Amino acid sequence: AKAAQFHDEL
Amino acid sequence: LCGDMSHLLAIIILLMKIWKTRSCAGISGKSQALFALVFTTRYLDLFTSFISLYNTIMKVFFIVSSYFTVFLIYFKFKATYDSNHDTFRAEFLVVPVGGLSILVNSEFTPLEILWTFSIYLESVAILPQLFMVSKTGEAESITSHYLFALGSYRALYIFNWIYRYYFEGFFDLIAVVSGCVQTILYCDFFYLYITKVLRGKKITLPA
């Protein structure tokens, strides 16, 4: 699983 | 989307309750102040990255509505604020969460630490409100609906995280663990909501 590059969730 | 709409609904229910009744009785100002802090520290990326118009509008709404709620409780309807029962020590949440976000984060940069702080803080920010309900031993039905919508939102995110893990290979450990903790904190309340509020009774706890 890759870590989030940026946070696209609220 | 259901999670976001549930979150949005919770905020609107709370604002309508305060506005229509001209009273913030039974609402923890501390929880609301913590939510304002959560949104402020999380959505600093408004200045650095654009995800979608939907994302931007929701972020701005969450920030503005949280400060407006705090304003209503601590200024406009201050006389109705039940501060005697809002005695949970917020620093017992903010300080450990601050320490943890410095120690456990995915990247040691100011923005990332603040984002992590907001995720950790959000998971426990409702505690002053739940403490207030348990201290007074009751909650108005409208307050219960608010708490149910607010609690459901993170639970719905968990389903989305499972989906994203399988179909996109996306997995954000910090968000997932915090989201599960956050949802677990509501379980006792969910039980009361289903067994009492949905049967037309209001939540009252034995003394």
PDB file of C-alpha atoms in Angstrom:
ATOM      1  CA  ALA A   1       0.000   0.000   0.000  1.00  0.00           C
ATOM      2  CA  LYS A   2       1.298   3.431  -0.883  1.00  0.00           C
ATOM      3  CA  ALA A   3       1.230   6.337   1.495  1.00  0.00           C
ATOM      4  CA  ALA A   4      -0.855   9.361   0.592  1.00  0.00           C
ATOM      5  CA  GLN A   5       1.087  11.851  -1.514  1.00  0.00           C
ATOM      6  CA  PHE A   6      -1.309  14.570  -0.494  1.00  0.00           C
ATOM      7  CA  HIS A   7      -4.548  14.483   1.432  1.00  0.00           C
ATOM      8  CA  ASP A   8      -7.491  14.352  -0.919  1.00  0.00           C
ATOM      9  CA  GLU A   9     -10.094  13.587   1.755  1.00  0.00           C
ATOM     10  CA  LEU A  10     -11.905  16.074   3.938  1.00  0.00           C
TER      11      LEU A  10
ATOM     12  CA  LEU B   1     -19.987  11.310  -0.346  1.00  0.00           C
ATOM     13  CA  CYS B   2     -22.466   9.879   2.210  1.00  0.00           C
ATOM     14  CA  GLY B   3     -19.850  10.488   4.908  1.00  0.00           C
ATOM     15  CA  ASP B   4     -19.303  14.079   3.826  1.00  0.00           C
ATOM     16  CA  MET B   5     -23.049  14.700   3.575  1.00  0.00           C
ATOM     17  CA  SER B   6     -23.539  13.233   7.041  1.00  0.00           C
ATOM     18  CA  HIS B   7     -20.829  15.568   8.349  1.00  0.00           C
ATOM     19  CA  LEU B   8     -22.422  18.511   6.586  1.00  0.00           C
ATOM     20  CA  LEU B   9     -25.846  17.551   7.937  1.00  0.00           C
ATOM     21  CA  ALA B  10     -24.469  17.363  11.497  1.00  0.00           C
ATOM     22  CA  ILE B  11     -23.053  20.883  11.260  1.00  0.00           C
ATOM     23  CA  ILE B  12     -26.294  22.249   9.791  1.00  0.00           C
ATOM     24  CA  ILE B  13     -28.436  20.502  12.450  1.00  0.00           C
ATOM     25  CA  LEU B  14     -26.312  22.073  15.184  1.00  0.00           C
ATOM     26  CA  LEU B  15     -26.393  25.553  13.673  1.00  0.00           C
ATOM     27  CA  MET B  16     -30.164  25.365  13.091  1.00  0.00           C
ATOM     28  CA  LYS B  17     -30.767  24.152  16.642  1.00  0.00           C
ATOM     29  CA  ILE B  18     -28.778  27.029  18.122  1.00  0.00           C
ATOM     30  CA  TRP B  19     -30.217  29.600  15.732  1.00  0.00           C
ATOM     31  CA  LYS B  20     -33.899  28.579  15.954  1.00  0.00           C
ATOM     32  CA  THR B  21     -33.990  28.074  19.723  1.00  0.00           C
ATOM     33  CA  ARG B  22     -31.674  31.046  20.318  1.00  0.00           C
ATOM     34  CA  SER B  23     -29.915  28.762  22.761  1.00  0.00           C
ATOM     35  CA  CYS B  24     -26.848  26.551  22.915  1.00  0.00           C
ATOM     36  CA  ALA B  25     -27.986  24.683  26.038  1.00  0.00           C
ATOM     37  CA  GLY B  26     -26.531  21.181  26.191  1.00  0.00           C
ATOM     38  CA  ILE B  27     -23.823  21.929  23.639  1.00  0.00           C
ATOM     39  CA  SER B  28     -20.170  21.750  24.633  1.00  0.00           C
ATOM     40  CA  GLY B  29     -18.376  24.937  23.578  1.00  0.00           C
ATOM     41  CA  LYS B  30     -15.103  23.116  24.155  1.00  0.00           C
ATOM     42  CA  SER B  31     -15.874  20.409  21.581  1.00  0.00           C
ATOM     43  CA  GLN B  32     -16.888  23.099  19.101  1.00  0.00           C
ATOM     44  CA  ALA B  33     -13.713  25.106  19.742  1.00  0.00           C
ATOM     45  CA  LEU B  34     -11.681  21.916  19.227  1.00  0.00           C
ATOM     46  CA  PHE B  35     -13.452  21.295  15.906  1.00  0.00           C
ATOM     47  CA  ALA B  36     -12.560  24.843  14.803  1.00  0.00           C
ATOM     48  CA  LEU B  37      -8.938  24.056  15.675  1.00  0.00           C
ATOM     49  CA  VAL B  38      -9.191  20.721  13.810  1.00  0.00           C
ATOM     50  CA  PHE B  39     -10.421  22.344  10.594  1.00  0.00           C
ATOM     51  CA  THR B  40      -7.935  25.201  10.821  1.00  0.00           C
ATOM     52  CA  THR B  41      -4.919  22.924  11.170  1.00  0.00           C
ATOM     53  CA  ARG B  42      -6.143  20.387   8.608  1.00  0.00           C
ATOM     54  CA  TYR B  43      -7.157  22.657   5.775  1.00  0.00           C
ATOM     55  CA  LEU B  44      -3.989  24.751   5.560  1.00  0.00           C
ATOM     56  CA  ASP B  45      -3.443  22.839   2.314  1.00  0.00           C
ATOM     57  CA  LEU B  46      -6.086  25.120   0.810  1.00  0.00           C
ATOM     58  CA  PHE B  47      -3.109  27.385   0.173  1.00  0.00           C
ATOM     59  CA  THR B  48      -0.796  24.713  -1.224  1.00  0.00           C
ATOM     60  CA  SER B  49      -2.807  22.186  -3.230  1.00  0.00           C
ATOM     61  CA  PHE B  50      -6.016  22.190  -5.209  1.00  0.00           C
ATOM     62  CA  ILE B  51      -7.934  18.913  -5.327  1.00  0.00           C
ATOM     63  CA  SER B  52     -11.359  19.828  -6.676  1.00  0.00           C
ATOM     64  CA  LEU B  53     -13.923  22.596  -6.478  1.00  0.00           C
ATOM     65  CA  TYR B  54     -16.047  20.314  -4.260  1.00  0.00           C
ATOM     66  CA  ASN B  55     -13.078  19.754  -1.932  1.00  0.00           C
ATOM     67  CA  THR B  56     -12.299  23.473  -1.670  1.00  0.00           C
ATOM     68  CA  ILE B  57     -15.906  24.531  -1.083  1.00  0.00           C
ATOM     69  CA  MET B  58     -16.408  21.897   1.635  1.00  0.00           C
ATOM     70  CA  LYS B  59     -13.175  22.882   3.392  1.00  0.00           C
ATOM     71  CA  VAL B  60     -14.097  26.555   3.395  1.00  0.00           C
ATOM     72  CA  PHE B  61     -17.594  25.720   4.633  1.00  0.00           C
ATOM     73  CA  PHE B  62     -16.277  23.537   7.467  1.00  0.00           C
ATOM     74  CA  ILE B  63     -13.844  26.219   8.610  1.00  0.00           C
ATOM     75  CA  VAL B  64     -16.344  29.088   8.420  1.00  0.00           C
ATOM     76  CA  SER B  65     -19.207  27.133  10.029  1.00  0.00           C
ATOM     77  CA  SER B  66     -17.018  25.905  12.888  1.00  0.00           C
ATOM     78  CA  TYR B  67     -15.915  29.450  13.775  1.00  0.00           C
ATOM     79  CA  PHE B  68     -19.480  30.684  13.416  1.00  0.00           C
ATOM     80  CA  THR B  69     -20.665  27.962  15.830  1.00  0.00           C
ATOM     81  CA  VAL B  70     -17.978  28.969  18.327  1.00  0.00           C
ATOM     82  CA  PHE B  71     -19.028  32.607  17.935  1.00  0.00           C
ATOM     83  CA  LEU B  72     -22.673  31.717  18.639  1.00  0.00           C
ATOM     84  CA  ILE B  73     -21.774  29.757  21.772  1.00  0.00           C
ATOM     85  CA  TYR B  74     -19.177  32.057  23.308  1.00  0.00           C
ATOM     86  CA  PHE B  75     -20.527  35.455  22.189  1.00  0.00           C
ATOM     87  CA  LYS B  76     -23.990  35.743  20.684  1.00  0.00           C
ATOM     88  CA  PHE B  77     -25.807  33.221  22.902  1.00  0.00           C
ATOM     89  CA  LYS B  78     -23.263  33.160  25.703  1.00  0.00           C
ATOM     90  CA  ALA B  79     -26.025  33.584  28.331  1.00  0.00           C
ATOM     91  CA  THR B  80     -27.481  30.192  27.352  1.00  0.00           C
ATOM     92  CA  TYR B  81     -24.136  28.380  27.319  1.00  0.00           C
ATOM     93  CA  ASP B  82     -24.032  25.793  30.071  1.00  0.00           C
ATOM     94  CA  SER B  83     -20.383  26.281  31.076  1.00  0.00           C
ATOM     95  CA  ASN B  84     -20.926  24.726  34.523  1.00  0.00           C
ATOM     96  CA  HIS B  85     -21.448  21.365  32.869  1.00  0.00           C
ATOM     97  CA  ASP B  86     -18.776  21.818  30.186  1.00  0.00           C
ATOM     98  CA  THR B  87     -15.930  20.920  32.500  1.00  0.00           C
ATOM     99  CA  PHE B  88     -13.886  18.471  30.445  1.00  0.00           C
ATOM    100  CA  ARG B  89     -10.264  19.671  30.432  1.00  0.00           C
ATOM    101  CA  ALA B  90      -9.512  20.322  26.760  1.00  0.00           C
ATOM    102  CA  GLU B  91      -5.772  20.665  27.455  1.00  0.00           C
ATOM    103  CA  PHE B  92      -5.751  16.972  28.422  1.00  0.00           C
ATOM    104  CA  LEU B  93      -6.602  16.285  24.783  1.00  0.00           C
ATOM    105  CA  VAL B  94      -4.675  19.004  22.964  1.00  0.00           C
ATOM    106  CA  VAL B  95      -1.321  18.485  24.718  1.00  0.00           C
ATOM    107  CA  PRO B  96      -1.007  14.679  24.340  1.00  0.00           C
ATOM    108  CA  VAL B  97      -2.369  14.851  20.779  1.00  0.00           C
ATOM    109  CA  GLY B  98       0.181  17.578  19.983  1.00  0.00           C
ATOM    110  CA  GLY B  99       2.990  15.404  21.344  1.00  0.00           C
ATOM    111  CA  LEU B 100       1.784  12.341  19.478  1.00  0.00           C
ATOM    112  CA  SER B 101       1.519  14.200  16.173  1.00  0.00           C
ATOM    113  CA  ILE B 102       5.149  15.296  16.507  1.00  0.00           C
ATOM    114  CA  LEU B 103       6.241  11.746  17.305  1.00  0.00           C
ATOM    115  CA  VAL B 104       4.018   9.740  14.936  1.00  0.00           C
ATOM    116  CA  ASN B 105       3.520  11.293  11.512  1.00  0.00           C
ATOM    117  CA  SER B 106       4.243  10.320   7.940  1.00  0.00           C
ATOM    118  CA  GLU B 107       6.524  13.280   7.237  1.00  0.00           C
ATOM    119  CA  PHE B 108       8.290  15.679   9.606  1.00  0.00           C
ATOM    120  CA  THR B 109       7.167  18.931   7.997  1.00  0.00           C
ATOM    121  CA  PRO B 110       5.056  21.695   9.593  1.00  0.00           C
ATOM    122  CA  LEU B 111       2.055  21.154   7.315  1.00  0.00           C
ATOM    123  CA  GLU B 112       2.130  17.381   7.688  1.00  0.00           C
ATOM    124  CA  ILE B 113       2.480  17.579  11.483  1.00  0.00           C
ATOM    125  CA  LEU B 114      -0.465  19.990  11.672  1.00  0.00           C
ATOM    126  CA  TRP B 115      -2.516  17.694   9.438  1.00  0.00           C
ATOM    127  CA  THR B 116      -1.654  14.729  11.670  1.00  0.00           C
ATOM    128  CA  PHE B 117      -2.501  16.820  14.739  1.00  0.00           C
ATOM    129  CA  SER B 118      -5.912  17.610  13.265  1.00  0.00           C
ATOM    130  CA  ILE B 119      -6.636  13.951  12.501  1.00  0.00           C
ATOM    131  CA  TYR B 120      -5.691  12.849  16.022  1.00  0.00           C
ATOM    132  CA  LEU B 121      -7.531  15.752  17.632  1.00  0.00           C
ATOM    133  CA  GLU B 122     -10.687  15.162  15.621  1.00  0.00           C
ATOM    134  CA  SER B 123     -10.866  11.588  16.836  1.00  0.00           C
ATOM    135  CA  VAL B 124     -11.209  12.773  20.455  1.00  0.00           C
ATOM    136  CA  ALA B 125     -12.696  16.267  20.030  1.00  0.00           C
ATOM    137  CA  ILE B 126     -16.215  15.016  20.787  1.00  0.00           C
ATOM    138  CA  LEU B 127     -15.230  13.831  24.286  1.00  0.00           C
ATOM    139  CA  PRO B 128     -16.139  17.143  26.033  1.00  0.00           C
ATOM    140  CA  GLN B 129     -19.598  16.874  24.411  1.00  0.00           C
ATOM    141  CA  LEU B 130     -20.076  13.218  25.381  1.00  0.00           C
ATOM    142  CA  PHE B 131     -18.792  14.052  28.875  1.00  0.00           C
ATOM    143  CA  MET B 132     -21.338  16.852  29.123  1.00  0.00           C
ATOM    144  CA  VAL B 133     -24.171  14.499  28.119  1.00  0.00           C
ATOM    145  CA  SER B 134     -23.059  11.943  30.700  1.00  0.00           C
ATOM    146  CA  LYS B 135     -22.659  14.644  33.369  1.00  0.00           C
ATOM    147  CA  THR B 136     -26.101  16.191  32.903  1.00  0.00           C
ATOM    148  CA  GLY B 137     -27.501  12.690  32.261  1.00  0.00           C
ATOM    149  CA  GLU B 138     -29.575  13.783  29.288  1.00  0.00           C
ATOM    150  CA  ALA B 139     -29.516  15.128  25.764  1.00  0.00           C
ATOM    151  CA  GLU B 140     -32.239  16.829  23.782  1.00  0.00           C
ATOM    152  CA  SER B 141     -33.420  14.861  20.749  1.00  0.00           C
ATOM    153  CA  ILE B 142     -31.955  17.426  18.366  1.00  0.00           C
ATOM    154  CA  THR B 143     -28.564  17.164  20.096  1.00  0.00           C
ATOM    155  CA  SER B 144     -28.814  13.383  19.713  1.00  0.00           C
ATOM    156  CA  HIS B 145     -29.528  13.703  15.987  1.00  0.00           C
ATOM    157  CA  TYR B 146     -26.498  15.973  15.703  1.00  0.00           C
ATOM    158  CA  LEU B 147     -24.265  13.478  17.486  1.00  0.00           C
ATOM    159  CA  PHE B 148     -25.599  10.585  15.412  1.00  0.00           C
ATOM    160  CA  ALA B 149     -24.900  12.378  12.117  1.00  0.00           C
ATOM    161  CA  LEU B 150     -21.472  13.469  13.319  1.00  0.00           C
ATOM    162  CA  GLY B 151     -20.555   9.971  14.516  1.00  0.00           C
ATOM    163  CA  SER B 152     -21.863   8.298  11.351  1.00  0.00           C
ATOM    164  CA  TYR B 153     -19.647  10.404   9.133  1.00  0.00           C
ATOM    165  CA  ARG B 154     -16.382   8.771  10.188  1.00  0.00           C
ATOM    166  CA  ALA B 155     -17.978   5.323  10.258  1.00  0.00           C
ATOM    167  CA  LEU B 156     -18.994   5.847   6.608  1.00  0.00           C
ATOM    168  CA  TYR B 157     -15.425   6.872   5.797  1.00  0.00           C
ATOM    169  CA  ILE B 158     -14.231   3.488   7.067  1.00  0.00           C
ATOM    170  CA  PHE B 159     -16.236   1.770   4.291  1.00  0.00           C
ATOM    171  CA  ASN B 160     -14.645   4.138   1.787  1.00  0.00           C
ATOM    172  CA  TRP B 161     -11.164   3.368   3.122  1.00  0.00           C
ATOM    173  CA  ILE B 162     -11.802  -0.362   2.723  1.00  0.00           C
ATOM    174  CA  TYR B 163     -12.942   0.297  -0.870  1.00  0.00           C
ATOM    175  CA  ARG B 164      -9.938   2.495  -1.633  1.00  0.00           C
ATOM    176  CA  TYR B 165      -7.565  -0.060  -0.153  1.00  0.00           C
ATOM    177  CA  TYR B 166      -8.846  -2.828  -2.438  1.00  0.00           C
ATOM    178  CA  PHE B 167      -9.464  -0.863  -5.609  1.00  0.00           C
ATOM    179  CA  GLU B 168      -6.918   1.959  -5.505  1.00  0.00           C
ATOM    180  CA  GLY B 169      -4.236   0.530  -3.229  1.00  0.00           C
ATOM    181  CA  PHE B 170      -4.732   3.628  -1.117  1.00  0.00           C
ATOM    182  CA  PHE B 171      -4.096   3.312   2.592  1.00  0.00           C
ATOM    183  CA  ASP B 172      -3.495   6.109   5.086  1.00  0.00           C
ATOM    184  CA  LEU B 173      -2.675   4.431   8.382  1.00  0.00           C
ATOM    185  CA  ILE B 174      -2.965   7.603  10.481  1.00  0.00           C
ATOM    186  CA  ALA B 175      -6.400   8.479   9.120  1.00  0.00           C
ATOM    187  CA  VAL B 176      -7.679   4.901   9.323  1.00  0.00           C
ATOM    188  CA  VAL B 177      -6.580   4.209  12.911  1.00  0.00           C
ATOM    189  CA  SER B 178      -7.828   7.624  14.094  1.00  0.00           C
ATOM    190  CA  GLY B 179     -11.093   7.181  12.216  1.00  0.00           C
ATOM    191  CA  CYS B 180     -11.663   3.814  13.878  1.00  0.00           C
ATOM    192  CA  VAL B 181     -10.890   5.251  17.326  1.00  0.00           C
ATOM    193  CA  GLN B 182     -13.259   8.134  16.605  1.00  0.00           C
ATOM    194  CA  THR B 183     -16.049   5.751  15.582  1.00  0.00           C
ATOM    195  CA  ILE B 184     -15.510   3.510  18.615  1.00  0.00           C
ATOM    196  CA  LEU B 185     -15.957   6.511  20.934  1.00  0.00           C
ATOM    197  CA  TYR B 186     -19.476   6.920  19.563  1.00  0.00           C
ATOM    198  CA  CYS B 187     -20.532   3.267  19.949  1.00  0.00           C
ATOM    199  CA  ASP B 188     -22.094   3.725  23.382  1.00  0.00           C
ATOM    200  CA  PHE B 189     -23.955   6.758  22.086  1.00  0.00           C
ATOM    201  CA  PHE B 190     -25.099   4.883  18.928  1.00  0.00           C
ATOM    202  CA  TYR B 191     -26.562   2.193  21.155  1.00  0.00           C
ATOM    203  CA  LEU B 192     -28.512   4.743  23.201  1.00  0.00           C
ATOM    204  CA  TYR B 193     -29.621   6.540  20.043  1.00  0.00           C
ATOM    205  CA  ILE B 194     -31.024   3.392  18.444  1.00  0.00           C
ATOM    206  CA  THR B 195     -32.645   2.018  21.591  1.00  0.00           C
ATOM    207  CA  LYS B 196     -34.061   5.330  22.841  1.00  0.00           C
ATOM    208  CA  VAL B 197     -34.187   8.262  20.424  1.00  0.00           C
ATOM    209  CA  LEU B 198     -35.482   6.268  17.466  1.00  0.00           C
ATOM    210  CA  ARG B 199     -38.297   4.999  19.714  1.00  0.00           C
ATOM    211  CA  GLY B 200     -39.355   8.540  20.493  1.00  0.00           C
ATOM    212  CA  LYS B 201     -37.689   8.854  23.863  1.00  0.00           C
ATOM    213  CA  LYS B 202     -34.949  11.288  24.713  1.00  0.00           C
ATOM    214  CA  ILE B 203     -31.634  10.170  26.085  1.00  0.00           C
ATOM    215  CA  THR B 204     -31.629  10.044  29.867  1.00  0.00           C
ATOM    216  CA  LEU B 205     -28.965   8.283  31.830  1.00  0.00           C
ATOM    217  CA  PRO B 206     -29.463   6.847  35.301  1.00  0.00           C
ATOM    218  CA  ALA B 207     -27.986   9.141  37.952  1.00  0.00           C
TER     219      ALA B 207
END
